[in-house]
Amino acid sequence: MIPELLEVIALITSGVVAGVLFAVAVSVLPTLFALPAGRYIETHRLLGKGYHPTMPIVVNVGMVADLWLGLMPGDRLPRTLFVVAGVLLLASQFVSHLGNVPINRRVKAVDPEAVPEDWQDPRPLWRGWHMLRTSLALVALAANAVAVVLS
């Protein structure tokens, strides 16, 4: 019963993470790039409120479920795939905390009504970090799906 419950949790959480990050990549980011600097800063602040603290919790729950599944008895390949998925979710957290979050803090520190002339637009760098964590999350979801099918 516990392994099956953990598999459902791993699939749901990795699916939510991959889906949210994918949606940001294909819809939110193009919108943010189309905005002038001040509006971008305002919008970025508003979007961030919705993701924090929800997304880190979802990622951590999925990661713990995956790693727990990797430690359970059973066939080696599914267990290995669960561990890989957990490590990929952990890696996506690292990318978020070391790449995107520092940029988010810098954006929040800028007054959207008085954007400095020499302001360096963080959107391209933020997109790069985001695409990396999105890729990691998508591969984690695939690893989880294959592991569940094989277990």
CSV table of C-alpha atoms in Angstrom, one decimal:
chain,number,residue,atom,x,y,z
A,1,MET,CA,0.0,0.0,0.0
A,2,ILE,CA,2.8,2.5,0.9
A,3,PRO,CA,4.8,1.9,-2.3
A,4,GLU,CA,1.7,2.5,-4.4
A,5,LEU,CA,0.8,5.6,-2.5
A,6,LEU,CA,4.3,7.0,-2.9
A,7,GLU,CA,4.2,6.2,-6.6
A,8,VAL,CA,1.0,8.3,-7.0
A,9,ILE,CA,2.6,11.1,-4.9
A,10,ALA,CA,5.8,11.0,-7.0
A,11,LEU,CA,3.8,11.1,-10.3
A,12,ILE,CA,1.4,13.8,-9.2
A,13,THR,CA,4.1,16.1,-7.8
A,14,SER,CA,6.6,15.6,-10.6
A,15,GLY,CA,3.8,16.2,-13.1
A,16,VAL,CA,2.7,19.4,-11.3
A,17,VAL,CA,6.3,20.7,-11.2
A,18,ALA,CA,7.0,19.9,-14.8
A,19,GLY,CA,3.6,21.3,-15.9
A,20,VAL,CA,3.9,24.5,-14.1
A,21,LEU,CA,7.5,25.1,-15.3
A,22,PHE,CA,6.5,24.2,-18.8
A,23,ALA,CA,3.5,26.6,-18.7
A,24,VAL,CA,5.8,29.4,-17.5
A,25,ALA,CA,8.3,28.6,-20.3
A,26,VAL,CA,5.7,28.6,-23.2
A,27,SER,CA,3.3,31.3,-22.0
A,28,VAL,CA,4.4,33.4,-19.1
A,29,LEU,CA,7.9,34.1,-20.3
A,30,PRO,CA,6.9,35.3,-23.8
A,31,THR,CA,4.4,37.6,-22.0
A,32,LEU,CA,7.1,39.0,-19.7
A,33,PHE,CA,9.5,39.6,-22.5
A,34,ALA,CA,6.8,41.6,-24.3
A,35,LEU,CA,6.4,44.0,-21.4
A,36,PRO,CA,8.3,47.3,-20.9
A,37,ALA,CA,10.7,47.2,-17.9
A,38,GLY,CA,8.4,48.8,-15.3
A,39,ARG,CA,5.4,46.6,-16.2
A,40,TYR,CA,7.7,43.5,-16.2
A,41,ILE,CA,8.9,44.3,-12.7
A,42,GLU,CA,5.4,44.7,-11.4
A,43,THR,CA,4.1,41.6,-13.1
A,44,HIS,CA,7.2,39.6,-12.0
A,45,ARG,CA,6.4,40.5,-8.4
A,46,LEU,CA,2.8,39.5,-8.7
A,47,LEU,CA,3.7,36.1,-10.3
A,48,GLY,CA,6.2,35.3,-7.6
A,49,LYS,CA,3.6,35.6,-4.8
A,50,GLY,CA,1.6,32.8,-6.3
A,51,TYR,CA,4.6,30.4,-6.6
A,52,HIS,CA,6.1,30.9,-3.1
A,53,PRO,CA,6.0,28.8,-0.9
A,54,THR,CA,3.8,26.3,-2.9
A,55,MET,CA,6.3,25.2,-5.5
A,56,PRO,CA,9.2,24.4,-3.2
A,57,ILE,CA,6.8,22.3,-1.0
A,58,VAL,CA,5.5,20.4,-4.0
A,59,VAL,CA,9.1,19.8,-5.3
A,60,ASN,CA,10.3,18.6,-1.9
A,61,VAL,CA,7.3,16.2,-1.4
A,62,GLY,CA,8.0,14.7,-4.8
A,63,MET,CA,11.7,14.4,-4.1
A,64,VAL,CA,11.2,12.7,-0.8
A,65,ALA,CA,8.7,10.3,-2.3
A,66,ASP,CA,11.1,9.4,-5.1
A,67,LEU,CA,14.0,8.9,-2.7
A,68,TRP,CA,11.9,6.8,-0.4
A,69,LEU,CA,10.8,4.6,-3.3
A,70,GLY,CA,14.4,4.2,-4.3
A,71,LEU,CA,15.2,2.7,-0.9
A,72,MET,CA,12.3,0.2,-0.9
A,73,PRO,CA,12.8,-3.4,-1.9
A,74,GLY,CA,12.0,-4.4,-5.4
A,75,ASP,CA,13.4,-4.5,-8.9
A,76,ARG,CA,16.6,-2.5,-9.3
A,77,LEU,CA,15.7,-0.6,-12.5
A,78,PRO,CA,12.5,1.1,-11.1
A,79,ARG,CA,14.2,1.9,-7.8
A,80,THR,CA,17.1,3.5,-9.7
A,81,LEU,CA,14.7,5.5,-11.9
A,82,PHE,CA,13.0,6.8,-8.7
A,83,VAL,CA,16.3,7.9,-7.3
A,84,VAL,CA,17.2,9.6,-10.6
A,85,ALA,CA,13.9,11.4,-10.6
A,86,GLY,CA,14.5,12.5,-7.0
A,87,VAL,CA,18.0,13.8,-7.8
A,88,LEU,CA,16.6,15.6,-10.8
A,89,LEU,CA,14.0,17.3,-8.7
A,90,LEU,CA,16.7,18.2,-6.2
A,91,ALA,CA,18.8,19.6,-9.1
A,92,SER,CA,15.8,21.7,-10.2
A,93,GLN,CA,15.6,23.1,-6.7
A,94,PHE,CA,19.3,24.0,-6.8
A,95,VAL,CA,18.9,25.8,-10.1
A,96,SER,CA,15.9,27.7,-8.6
A,97,HIS,CA,17.8,28.7,-5.5
A,98,LEU,CA,21.1,29.5,-7.1
A,99,GLY,CA,19.9,30.9,-10.4
A,100,ASN,CA,16.4,32.2,-10.4
A,101,VAL,CA,15.8,33.3,-6.8
A,102,PRO,CA,18.8,35.7,-6.7
A,103,ILE,CA,17.5,37.3,-9.9
A,104,ASN,CA,14.0,37.5,-8.4
A,105,ARG,CA,15.5,39.4,-5.4
A,106,ARG,CA,17.2,41.8,-7.7
A,107,VAL,CA,14.1,42.4,-9.7
A,108,LYS,CA,12.0,43.0,-6.5
A,109,ALA,CA,14.6,45.6,-5.4
A,110,VAL,CA,13.9,47.8,-8.4
A,111,ASP,CA,11.3,50.5,-8.3
A,112,PRO,CA,9.0,49.9,-11.3
A,113,GLU,CA,8.2,53.6,-11.5
A,114,ALA,CA,11.9,54.6,-11.6
A,115,VAL,CA,13.8,51.9,-13.6
A,116,PRO,CA,17.4,53.2,-13.8
A,117,GLU,CA,18.7,54.0,-17.3
A,118,ASP,CA,21.6,51.5,-16.9
A,119,TRP,CA,19.3,48.7,-15.7
A,120,GLN,CA,20.4,45.4,-17.0
A,121,ASP,CA,17.4,43.4,-18.1
A,122,PRO,CA,17.5,40.0,-16.2
A,123,ARG,CA,14.9,38.3,-18.4
A,124,PRO,CA,17.3,36.5,-20.7
A,125,LEU,CA,19.4,35.1,-17.9
A,126,TRP,CA,16.3,34.2,-15.9
A,127,ARG,CA,14.9,32.4,-18.9
A,128,GLY,CA,18.1,30.4,-19.3
A,129,TRP,CA,18.0,29.2,-15.7
A,130,HIS,CA,14.3,28.5,-16.0
A,131,MET,CA,14.7,26.4,-19.1
A,132,LEU,CA,17.3,24.3,-17.3
A,133,ARG,CA,15.1,23.6,-14.3
A,134,THR,CA,12.2,22.9,-16.7
A,135,SER,CA,14.2,20.3,-18.5
A,136,LEU,CA,15.3,18.7,-15.3
A,137,ALA,CA,11.7,18.5,-14.1
A,138,LEU,CA,10.5,17.0,-17.4
A,139,VAL,CA,13.1,14.3,-17.3
A,140,ALA,CA,12.2,13.6,-13.6
A,141,LEU,CA,8.6,13.2,-14.7
A,142,ALA,CA,9.6,10.8,-17.5
A,143,ALA,CA,11.8,8.8,-15.1
A,144,ASN,CA,8.9,8.5,-12.6
A,145,ALA,CA,6.5,7.4,-15.3
A,146,VAL,CA,8.8,4.7,-16.6
A,147,ALA,CA,9.6,3.6,-13.0
A,148,VAL,CA,5.9,3.3,-12.1
A,149,VAL,CA,5.2,1.2,-15.3
A,150,LEU,CA,8.2,-1.1,-14.6
A,151,SER,CA,7.4,-1.6,-10.9
